[in-house]
């Protein structure tokens, strides 16, 4: 009898989805993608936004140190709590970078707002500091933990309810205003670099899990929404963005991807496209369990110490002044 119970427990344990174990990480990317996606589509209800104060009592280090595709047990998404999820691929153009940058067919992308939007005033002027779009991207690798990145225009959002109004970058300007400053202060308990996220882990393995001998990654990435995607949305509020995302079919080009070489060579070059490989769905699992690790920019600085003078380090009264990036690209104003 006891033996039977133990046996049943073992089976249950083996079947329970667990996106943190070594057994999970060692699998092929296609298998990991399928397992994540099965969870994503199990329940397509959205979660609720939590009270924003909850963030302040949470420890920040798991956000940086937890290596898994699932949140640590008992942890809640205090920001970016509600969103939509898709499968996607990165189709590279000729570029000098390694790993992800040479092609990735197993991506998970999540679209979310940093906080609960207030749609009471539909005019686009009311979107600023209210409607704050962000994307998170997960690059699945055979036999290795995934690499993850977040990109936003900024933590104060834009003067538009169009989710795709402006470009998404993994470097963001300093936060303005008390509310987001408090969040940056909180995040700075984990790392002193709160405005930049790292790309190094994207360069170290190909999607087949082959280690790269000389990893090469850019300073910054920019995701530029395709016009036909942007045109699906309006700058005044008409409908929640998650409902519009549901209408985008699998196989749609979403973003052109641009690299910035270094803080002193800021001419953006196109390195590829992001295309969906599924529908874009709301998801209870996506909102409550799916985890995108923040990769600390400190690791990028270990490879590129010459970038450090341009890096803003956060302290309690805001970011310590960094050297301004030098705009040497004649067309760089195209992207501002
Ligand atoms: C789906 O998740 C919601 C929470 O958002 C829950 O209320 C509902 O019962 C779930 N449905 C199923 C079928 O599990």
mmCIF file of C-alpha atoms and ligand atoms in Angstrom:
data_model
loop_
_atom_site.group_PDB
_atom_site.id
_atom_site.type_symbol
_atom_site.label_atom_id
_atom_site.label_comp_id
_atom_site.label_asym_id
_atom_site.label_seq_id
_atom_site.Cartn_x
_atom_site.Cartn_y
_atom_site.Cartn_z
ATOM 1 C CA UNK A 1 0.000 0.000 0.000
ATOM 2 C CA UNK A 2 2.697 2.460 1.021
ATOM 3 C CA UNK A 3 4.716 1.363 -1.980
ATOM 4 C CA UNK A 4 1.755 2.112 -4.228
ATOM 5 C CA UNK A 5 1.319 5.576 -2.761
ATOM 6 C CA UNK A 6 4.992 6.317 -3.238
ATOM 7 C CA UNK A 7 4.755 5.069 -6.804
ATOM 8 C CA UNK A 8 1.760 7.305 -7.542
ATOM 9 C CA UNK A 9 3.540 10.248 -5.944
ATOM 10 C CA UNK A 10 6.586 9.654 -8.117
ATOM 11 C CA UNK A 11 4.474 9.504 -11.271
ATOM 12 C CA UNK A 12 2.663 12.700 -10.316
ATOM 13 C CA UNK A 13 5.984 14.356 -9.626
ATOM 14 C CA UNK A 14 7.379 13.271 -12.978
ATOM 15 C CA UNK A 15 4.318 14.507 -14.875
ATOM 16 C CA UNK A 16 3.936 17.810 -13.056
ATOM 17 C CA UNK A 17 5.317 20.595 -15.182
ATOM 18 C CA UNK A 18 8.475 21.914 -13.639
ATOM 19 C CA UNK A 19 10.379 24.447 -15.682
ATOM 20 C CA UNK A 20 13.227 24.779 -13.234
ATOM 21 C CA UNK A 21 14.747 21.295 -13.000
ATOM 22 C CA UNK A 22 17.972 20.055 -14.581
ATOM 23 C CA UNK A 23 15.865 17.351 -16.231
ATOM 24 C CA UNK A 24 13.823 20.089 -17.942
ATOM 25 C CA UNK A 25 16.781 22.282 -18.895
ATOM 26 C CA UNK A 26 18.615 19.360 -20.533
ATOM 27 C CA UNK A 27 15.869 18.846 -23.137
ATOM 28 C CA UNK A 28 15.720 20.051 -26.731
ATOM 29 C CA UNK A 29 14.388 23.560 -27.266
ATOM 30 C CA UNK A 30 11.411 22.273 -29.278
ATOM 31 C CA UNK A 31 10.382 20.055 -26.381
ATOM 32 C CA UNK A 32 10.731 22.889 -23.857
ATOM 33 C CA UNK A 33 8.795 25.218 -26.174
ATOM 34 C CA UNK A 34 5.950 22.690 -26.476
ATOM 35 C CA UNK A 35 5.761 22.182 -22.723
ATOM 36 C CA UNK A 36 5.663 25.919 -22.031
ATOM 37 C CA UNK A 37 3.086 26.460 -24.772
ATOM 38 C CA UNK A 38 0.834 23.676 -23.472
ATOM 39 C CA UNK A 39 0.763 25.462 -20.119
ATOM 40 C CA UNK A 40 0.241 28.850 -21.781
ATOM 41 C CA UNK A 41 -2.899 27.753 -23.637
ATOM 42 C CA UNK A 42 -4.377 25.636 -20.807
ATOM 43 C CA UNK A 43 -6.222 28.619 -19.355
ATOM 44 C CA UNK A 44 -6.470 31.762 -21.467
ATOM 45 C CA UNK A 45 -8.010 33.900 -18.710
ATOM 46 C CA UNK A 46 -5.915 36.837 -17.548
ATOM 47 C CA UNK A 47 -4.795 37.189 -13.943
ATOM 48 C CA UNK A 48 -5.609 40.257 -11.833
ATOM 49 C CA UNK A 49 -3.219 43.129 -11.278
ATOM 50 C CA UNK A 50 -1.964 42.962 -7.672
ATOM 51 C CA UNK A 51 -1.615 45.914 -5.353
ATOM 52 C CA UNK A 52 1.533 47.800 -6.412
ATOM 53 C CA UNK A 53 2.729 47.957 -2.812
ATOM 54 C CA UNK A 54 3.438 44.219 -2.814
ATOM 55 C CA UNK A 55 6.621 44.818 -4.799
ATOM 56 C CA UNK A 56 8.174 46.669 -1.908
ATOM 57 C CA UNK A 57 8.128 43.698 0.432
ATOM 58 C CA UNK A 58 9.593 41.245 -2.084
ATOM 59 C CA UNK A 59 13.247 40.394 -2.401
ATOM 60 C CA UNK A 60 14.705 41.489 -5.743
ATOM 61 C CA UNK A 61 17.529 38.983 -6.083
ATOM 62 C CA UNK A 62 15.459 36.107 -7.574
ATOM 63 C CA UNK A 63 14.622 38.371 -10.525
ATOM 64 C CA UNK A 64 18.319 38.401 -11.335
ATOM 65 C CA UNK A 65 19.557 35.061 -10.038
ATOM 66 C CA UNK A 66 16.732 32.588 -10.599
ATOM 67 C CA UNK A 67 17.670 30.519 -13.664
ATOM 68 C CA UNK A 68 14.411 28.986 -14.869
ATOM 69 C CA UNK A 69 11.430 29.485 -17.140
ATOM 70 C CA UNK A 70 9.045 29.451 -14.182
ATOM 71 C CA UNK A 71 8.750 31.821 -11.230
ATOM 72 C CA UNK A 72 10.144 30.640 -7.885
ATOM 73 C CA UNK A 73 7.395 28.998 -5.857
ATOM 74 C CA UNK A 74 5.217 31.436 -3.952
ATOM 75 C CA UNK A 75 6.449 34.429 -5.902
ATOM 76 C CA UNK A 76 4.043 36.717 -7.760
ATOM 77 C CA UNK A 77 4.607 39.022 -10.684
ATOM 78 C CA UNK A 78 4.242 42.371 -8.965
ATOM 79 C CA UNK A 79 4.860 44.373 -12.118
ATOM 80 C CA UNK A 80 3.953 43.323 -15.664
ATOM 81 C CA UNK A 81 1.334 41.094 -14.044
ATOM 82 C CA UNK A 82 -1.069 40.834 -16.985
ATOM 83 C CA UNK A 83 -0.176 40.295 -20.628
ATOM 84 C CA UNK A 84 -0.261 38.164 -23.768
ATOM 85 C CA UNK A 85 2.083 35.457 -25.008
ATOM 86 C CA UNK A 86 3.195 34.188 -28.419
ATOM 87 C CA UNK A 87 5.688 31.756 -29.932
ATOM 88 C CA UNK A 88 8.071 33.440 -32.361
ATOM 89 C CA UNK A 89 11.296 33.204 -34.346
ATOM 90 C CA UNK A 90 14.221 35.521 -35.029
ATOM 91 C CA UNK A 91 15.176 35.552 -38.704
ATOM 92 C CA UNK A 92 18.709 36.959 -38.909
ATOM 93 C CA UNK A 93 20.240 39.187 -41.540
ATOM 94 C CA UNK A 94 23.996 39.126 -42.041
ATOM 95 C CA UNK A 95 25.651 40.301 -38.792
ATOM 96 C CA UNK A 96 28.824 39.811 -36.773
ATOM 97 C CA UNK A 97 27.209 38.533 -33.570
ATOM 98 C CA UNK A 98 27.008 34.988 -32.214
ATOM 99 C CA UNK A 99 24.458 32.638 -30.657
ATOM 100 C CA UNK A 100 20.894 33.954 -30.849
ATOM 101 C CA UNK A 101 21.963 36.584 -33.382
ATOM 102 C CA UNK A 102 22.614 33.895 -36.010
ATOM 103 C CA UNK A 103 19.070 32.553 -35.766
ATOM 104 C CA UNK A 104 16.495 31.409 -33.229
ATOM 105 C CA UNK A 105 13.363 29.415 -34.061
ATOM 106 C CA UNK A 106 12.118 28.813 -30.500
ATOM 107 C CA UNK A 107 11.217 32.088 -28.827
ATOM 108 C CA UNK A 108 8.520 32.989 -26.352
ATOM 109 C CA UNK A 109 7.494 36.648 -26.350
ATOM 110 C CA UNK A 110 5.236 38.283 -23.767
ATOM 111 C CA UNK A 111 3.546 41.667 -24.192
ATOM 112 C CA UNK A 112 2.542 43.398 -20.995
ATOM 113 C CA UNK A 113 1.905 46.696 -19.280
ATOM 114 C CA UNK A 114 4.087 47.650 -16.329
ATOM 115 C CA UNK A 115 1.013 48.467 -14.236
ATOM 116 C CA UNK A 116 -2.767 48.400 -14.405
ATOM 117 C CA UNK A 117 -3.907 50.972 -16.981
ATOM 118 C CA UNK A 118 -6.675 53.453 -16.237
ATOM 119 C CA UNK A 119 -8.795 53.693 -19.395
ATOM 120 C CA UNK A 120 -11.213 56.297 -17.946
ATOM 121 C CA UNK A 121 -9.808 59.011 -20.217
ATOM 122 C CA UNK A 122 -9.455 57.643 -23.764
ATOM 123 C CA UNK A 123 -7.451 60.613 -25.101
ATOM 124 C CA UNK A 124 -3.845 59.741 -25.934
ATOM 125 C CA UNK A 125 -2.551 62.508 -23.620
ATOM 126 C CA UNK A 126 -3.738 60.415 -20.663
ATOM 127 C CA UNK A 127 -1.638 57.422 -21.701
ATOM 128 C CA UNK A 128 1.608 58.874 -20.352
ATOM 129 C CA UNK A 129 2.529 57.474 -16.913
ATOM 130 C CA UNK A 130 -0.509 55.229 -17.222
ATOM 131 C CA UNK A 131 -0.153 52.920 -20.240
ATOM 132 C CA UNK A 132 3.410 51.553 -20.084
ATOM 133 C CA UNK A 133 4.081 48.852 -22.724
ATOM 134 C CA UNK A 134 6.880 46.312 -22.412
ATOM 135 C CA UNK A 135 7.995 43.148 -24.167
ATOM 136 C CA UNK A 136 9.898 40.191 -22.756
ATOM 137 C CA UNK A 137 11.668 37.671 -24.960
ATOM 138 C CA UNK A 138 12.843 34.180 -24.079
ATOM 139 C CA UNK A 139 15.400 32.382 -26.292
ATOM 140 C CA UNK A 140 15.182 28.614 -25.752
ATOM 141 C CA UNK A 141 18.406 26.649 -26.202
ATOM 142 C CA UNK A 142 18.953 22.875 -26.542
ATOM 143 C CA UNK A 143 20.191 21.477 -23.225
ATOM 144 C CA UNK A 144 20.827 24.899 -21.629
ATOM 145 C CA UNK A 145 18.809 27.430 -19.631
ATOM 146 C CA UNK A 146 17.123 30.080 -21.761
ATOM 147 C CA UNK A 147 18.413 33.624 -22.300
ATOM 148 C CA UNK A 148 15.920 36.410 -21.565
ATOM 149 C CA UNK A 149 15.523 40.100 -22.290
ATOM 150 C CA UNK A 150 13.043 42.872 -21.491
ATOM 151 C CA UNK A 151 12.544 45.907 -23.675
ATOM 152 C CA UNK A 152 10.496 49.078 -23.195
ATOM 153 C CA UNK A 153 10.455 52.601 -24.456
ATOM 154 C CA UNK A 154 10.687 53.807 -20.878
ATOM 155 C CA UNK A 155 9.041 53.259 -17.518
ATOM 156 C CA UNK A 156 6.872 56.353 -17.937
ATOM 157 C CA UNK A 157 5.303 55.033 -21.126
ATOM 158 C CA UNK A 158 4.282 57.109 -24.093
ATOM 159 C CA UNK A 159 1.655 59.687 -25.051
ATOM 160 C CA UNK A 160 -0.397 57.058 -26.850
ATOM 161 C CA UNK A 161 -2.545 54.029 -26.115
ATOM 162 C CA UNK A 162 -0.984 52.377 -29.169
ATOM 163 C CA UNK A 163 1.050 49.506 -27.692
ATOM 164 C CA UNK A 164 3.436 49.730 -30.673
ATOM 165 C CA UNK A 165 3.680 53.520 -30.875
ATOM 166 C CA UNK A 166 7.444 53.642 -30.240
ATOM 167 C CA UNK A 167 10.493 51.380 -30.386
ATOM 168 C CA UNK A 168 11.324 48.963 -27.558
ATOM 169 C CA UNK A 169 14.917 49.011 -26.253
ATOM 170 C CA UNK A 170 16.793 47.024 -23.616
ATOM 171 C CA UNK A 171 18.244 50.345 -22.418
ATOM 172 C CA UNK A 172 15.762 52.852 -21.056
ATOM 173 C CA UNK A 173 15.977 56.510 -20.008
ATOM 174 C CA UNK A 174 15.980 57.410 -16.296
ATOM 175 C CA UNK A 175 12.568 57.073 -14.642
ATOM 176 C CA UNK A 176 10.671 60.304 -13.975
ATOM 177 C CA UNK A 177 8.410 60.822 -10.992
ATOM 178 C CA UNK A 178 8.186 59.396 -7.510
ATOM 179 C CA UNK A 179 6.206 56.222 -8.178
ATOM 180 C CA UNK A 180 8.587 54.696 -10.742
ATOM 181 C CA UNK A 181 11.604 56.023 -8.829
ATOM 182 C CA UNK A 182 10.487 53.975 -5.847
ATOM 183 C CA UNK A 183 10.333 50.883 -8.076
ATOM 184 C CA UNK A 184 13.841 51.606 -9.437
ATOM 185 C CA UNK A 185 15.106 51.988 -5.879
ATOM 186 C CA UNK A 186 13.604 48.620 -5.070
ATOM 187 C CA UNK A 187 15.107 46.985 -8.148
ATOM 188 C CA UNK A 188 18.504 48.494 -7.265
ATOM 189 C CA UNK A 189 18.632 46.150 -4.273
ATOM 190 C CA UNK A 190 19.407 43.485 -6.897
ATOM 191 C CA UNK A 191 21.732 45.425 -9.215
ATOM 192 C CA UNK A 192 23.000 49.003 -9.353
ATOM 193 C CA UNK A 193 22.331 49.123 -13.090
ATOM 194 C CA UNK A 194 18.573 49.497 -13.419
ATOM 195 C CA UNK A 195 18.275 51.133 -16.846
ATOM 196 C CA UNK A 196 20.192 48.570 -18.921
ATOM 197 C CA UNK A 197 19.744 44.814 -19.300
ATOM 198 C CA UNK A 198 22.473 42.492 -20.525
ATOM 199 C CA UNK A 199 22.773 40.621 -23.830
ATOM 200 C CA UNK A 200 25.831 38.503 -23.101
ATOM 201 C CA UNK A 201 23.863 35.292 -22.452
ATOM 202 C CA UNK A 202 22.271 35.631 -25.904
ATOM 203 C CA UNK A 203 25.689 35.268 -27.530
ATOM 204 C CA UNK A 204 27.198 32.302 -25.671
ATOM 205 C CA UNK A 205 25.315 29.351 -27.201
ATOM 206 C CA UNK A 206 23.711 28.668 -30.555
ATOM 207 C CA UNK A 207 20.125 27.476 -30.353
ATOM 208 C CA UNK A 208 21.496 23.912 -30.820
ATOM 209 C CA UNK A 209 23.313 24.315 -27.496
ATOM 210 C CA UNK A 210 26.792 24.562 -29.035
ATOM 211 C CA UNK A 211 29.086 26.790 -26.952
ATOM 212 C CA UNK A 212 30.478 29.750 -28.907
ATOM 213 C CA UNK A 213 34.256 30.131 -28.645
ATOM 214 C CA UNK A 214 34.307 33.924 -29.083
ATOM 215 C CA UNK A 215 30.909 35.255 -27.981
ATOM 216 C CA UNK A 216 30.036 38.579 -29.573
ATOM 217 C CA UNK A 217 27.010 40.667 -28.610
ATOM 218 C CA UNK A 218 25.902 44.250 -29.280
ATOM 219 C CA UNK A 219 25.676 47.083 -26.783
ATOM 220 C CA UNK A 220 21.948 47.568 -27.240
ATOM 221 C CA UNK A 221 18.990 46.060 -29.094
ATOM 222 C CA UNK A 222 16.037 47.940 -30.558
ATOM 223 C CA UNK A 223 12.760 46.291 -31.561
ATOM 224 C CA UNK A 224 11.026 48.474 -34.123
ATOM 225 C CA UNK A 225 7.368 47.528 -34.699
ATOM 226 C CA UNK A 226 6.343 47.001 -38.312
ATOM 227 C CA UNK A 227 4.012 49.732 -39.584
ATOM 228 C CA UNK A 228 1.246 47.252 -40.394
ATOM 229 C CA UNK A 229 1.297 46.110 -36.732
ATOM 230 C CA UNK A 230 1.323 49.651 -35.366
ATOM 231 C CA UNK A 231 -1.594 50.513 -37.675
ATOM 232 C CA UNK A 232 -3.802 47.872 -36.027
ATOM 233 C CA UNK A 233 -3.865 50.087 -32.917
ATOM 234 C CA UNK A 234 -5.070 53.640 -32.283
ATOM 235 C CA UNK A 235 -3.413 56.310 -30.154
ATOM 236 C CA UNK A 236 -6.692 57.109 -28.382
ATOM 237 C CA UNK A 237 -8.074 54.216 -26.342
ATOM 238 C CA UNK A 238 -10.680 52.177 -28.216
ATOM 239 C CA UNK A 239 -10.077 48.587 -27.125
ATOM 240 C CA UNK A 240 -7.713 46.795 -24.758
ATOM 241 C CA UNK A 241 -4.450 45.940 -26.563
ATOM 242 C CA UNK A 242 -4.741 42.259 -25.588
ATOM 243 C CA UNK A 243 -7.934 41.942 -27.654
ATOM 244 C CA UNK A 244 -6.229 43.473 -30.713
ATOM 245 C CA UNK A 245 -3.197 41.180 -30.307
ATOM 246 C CA UNK A 246 -5.534 38.165 -30.507
ATOM 247 C CA UNK A 247 -6.372 39.128 -34.114
ATOM 248 C CA UNK A 248 -2.746 38.882 -35.321
ATOM 249 C CA UNK A 249 -2.307 35.549 -37.134
ATOM 250 C CA UNK A 250 0.618 33.163 -36.767
ATOM 251 C CA UNK A 251 3.391 33.969 -39.241
ATOM 252 C CA UNK A 252 3.147 37.774 -38.900
ATOM 253 C CA UNK A 253 6.265 39.960 -38.928
ATOM 254 C CA UNK A 254 6.166 42.005 -35.712
ATOM 255 C CA UNK A 255 9.501 43.767 -35.309
ATOM 256 C CA UNK A 256 12.598 44.729 -37.192
ATOM 257 C CA UNK A 257 15.558 44.192 -34.872
ATOM 258 C CA UNK A 258 18.401 46.730 -34.818
ATOM 259 C CA UNK A 259 21.717 46.627 -32.987
ATOM 260 C CA UNK A 260 23.764 49.456 -31.525
ATOM 261 C CA UNK A 261 27.443 48.489 -31.617
ATOM 262 C CA UNK A 262 28.751 50.503 -28.673
ATOM 263 C CA UNK A 263 28.091 53.709 -26.732
ATOM 264 C CA UNK A 264 30.362 55.538 -29.162
ATOM 265 C CA UNK A 265 29.089 53.905 -32.369
ATOM 266 C CA UNK A 266 25.373 54.485 -32.112
ATOM 267 C CA UNK A 267 24.442 53.997 -35.743
ATOM 268 C CA UNK A 268 21.689 51.393 -35.639
ATOM 269 C CA UNK A 269 22.022 48.480 -38.070
ATOM 270 C CA UNK A 270 19.251 46.051 -38.888
ATOM 271 C CA UNK A 271 20.201 42.500 -37.908
ATOM 272 C CA UNK A 272 16.931 40.657 -38.474
ATOM 273 C CA UNK A 273 13.194 40.279 -37.968
ATOM 274 C CA UNK A 274 10.887 38.784 -35.378
ATOM 275 C CA UNK A 275 7.945 36.785 -36.733
ATOM 276 C CA UNK A 276 5.187 35.067 -34.761
ATOM 277 C CA UNK A 277 4.827 31.284 -35.064
ATOM 278 C CA UNK A 278 1.510 31.045 -33.188
ATOM 279 C CA UNK A 279 -1.476 33.173 -32.295
ATOM 280 C CA UNK A 280 -0.970 35.745 -29.487
ATOM 281 C CA UNK A 281 -2.993 34.697 -26.486
ATOM 282 C CA UNK A 282 -3.788 35.858 -22.995
ATOM 283 C CA UNK A 283 -2.726 33.245 -20.469
ATOM 284 C CA UNK A 284 -3.139 32.558 -16.779
ATOM 285 C CA UNK A 285 0.164 30.645 -16.771
ATOM 286 C CA UNK A 286 1.810 33.519 -18.672
ATOM 287 C CA UNK A 287 0.612 35.961 -16.030
ATOM 288 C CA UNK A 288 1.327 33.916 -12.940
ATOM 289 C CA UNK A 289 4.128 31.415 -13.643
ATOM 290 C CA UNK A 290 6.110 32.178 -16.798
ATOM 291 C CA UNK A 291 9.406 33.725 -15.760
ATOM 292 C CA UNK A 292 11.805 35.960 -17.681
ATOM 293 C CA UNK A 293 15.075 36.416 -15.852
ATOM 294 C CA UNK A 294 16.587 39.914 -15.829
ATOM 295 C CA UNK A 295 20.166 39.583 -17.042
ATOM 296 C CA UNK A 296 22.445 41.911 -15.133
ATOM 297 C CA UNK A 297 24.339 44.340 -17.381
ATOM 298 C CA UNK A 298 27.334 43.907 -15.032
ATOM 299 C CA UNK A 299 28.122 40.661 -16.887
ATOM 300 C CA UNK A 300 28.246 42.560 -20.197
ATOM 301 C CA UNK A 301 30.662 45.054 -18.633
ATOM 302 C CA UNK A 302 33.034 42.212 -17.695
ATOM 303 C CA UNK A 303 33.531 41.659 -21.438
ATOM 304 C CA UNK A 304 33.308 45.350 -22.398
ATOM 305 C CA UNK A 305 34.784 47.411 -19.527
ATOM 306 C CA UNK A 306 35.102 50.343 -21.965
ATOM 307 C CA UNK A 307 31.284 50.676 -21.809
ATOM 308 C CA UNK A 308 31.299 51.364 -18.073
ATOM 309 C CA UNK A 309 31.781 55.183 -18.181
ATOM 310 C CA UNK A 310 28.535 55.353 -20.218
ATOM 311 C CA UNK A 311 26.611 53.174 -17.781
ATOM 312 C CA UNK A 312 24.183 54.828 -15.344
ATOM 313 C CA UNK A 313 24.534 53.378 -11.844
ATOM 314 C CA UNK A 314 21.471 53.864 -9.668
ATOM 315 C CA UNK A 315 21.604 55.385 -6.215
ATOM 316 C CA UNK A 316 18.862 56.627 -3.947
ATOM 317 C CA UNK A 317 18.614 60.071 -5.528
ATOM 318 C CA UNK A 318 18.608 58.756 -9.077
ATOM 319 C CA UNK A 319 21.214 57.463 -11.486
ATOM 320 C CA UNK A 320 24.775 58.652 -11.080
ATOM 321 C CA UNK A 321 25.535 60.713 -14.151
ATOM 322 C CA UNK A 322 27.051 58.664 -16.929
ATOM 323 C CA UNK A 323 28.853 59.976 -19.961
ATOM 324 C CA UNK A 324 26.380 60.733 -22.714
ATOM 325 C CA UNK A 325 26.376 58.370 -25.646
ATOM 326 C CA UNK A 326 28.081 59.927 -28.609
ATOM 327 C CA UNK A 327 25.772 60.080 -31.580
ATOM 328 C CA UNK A 328 27.994 59.417 -34.557
ATOM 329 C CA UNK A 329 25.361 58.102 -36.869
ATOM 330 C CA UNK A 330 24.134 60.582 -39.476
ATOM 331 C CA UNK A 331 20.718 58.916 -39.508
ATOM 332 C CA UNK A 332 20.401 58.260 -35.772
ATOM 333 C CA UNK A 333 17.686 60.922 -35.460
ATOM 334 C CA UNK A 334 15.475 58.651 -37.549
ATOM 335 C CA UNK A 335 14.948 56.524 -34.476
ATOM 336 C CA UNK A 336 14.261 59.193 -31.880
HETATM 337 C C1 LIG B 1 -8.665 29.997 -15.306
HETATM 338 O O1 LIG B 1 -8.070 30.984 -14.472
HETATM 339 C C2 LIG B 1 -9.017 31.790 -13.795
HETATM 340 C C3 LIG B 1 -8.228 32.850 -13.046
HETATM 341 O O2 LIG B 1 -7.969 33.930 -13.874
HETATM 342 C C4 LIG B 1 -9.859 30.948 -12.881
HETATM 343 O O3 LIG B 1 -10.813 31.774 -12.237
HETATM 344 C C5 LIG B 1 -10.549 29.864 -13.676
HETATM 345 O O4 LIG B 1 -11.231 29.024 -12.811
HETATM 346 C C6 LIG B 1 -9.521 29.080 -14.471
HETATM 347 N N1 LIG B 1 -10.207 28.139 -15.341
HETATM 348 C C7 LIG B 1 -9.872 26.867 -15.412
HETATM 349 C C8 LIG B 1 -10.645 26.034 -16.378
HETATM 350 O O5 LIG B 1 -8.999 26.374 -14.710
#
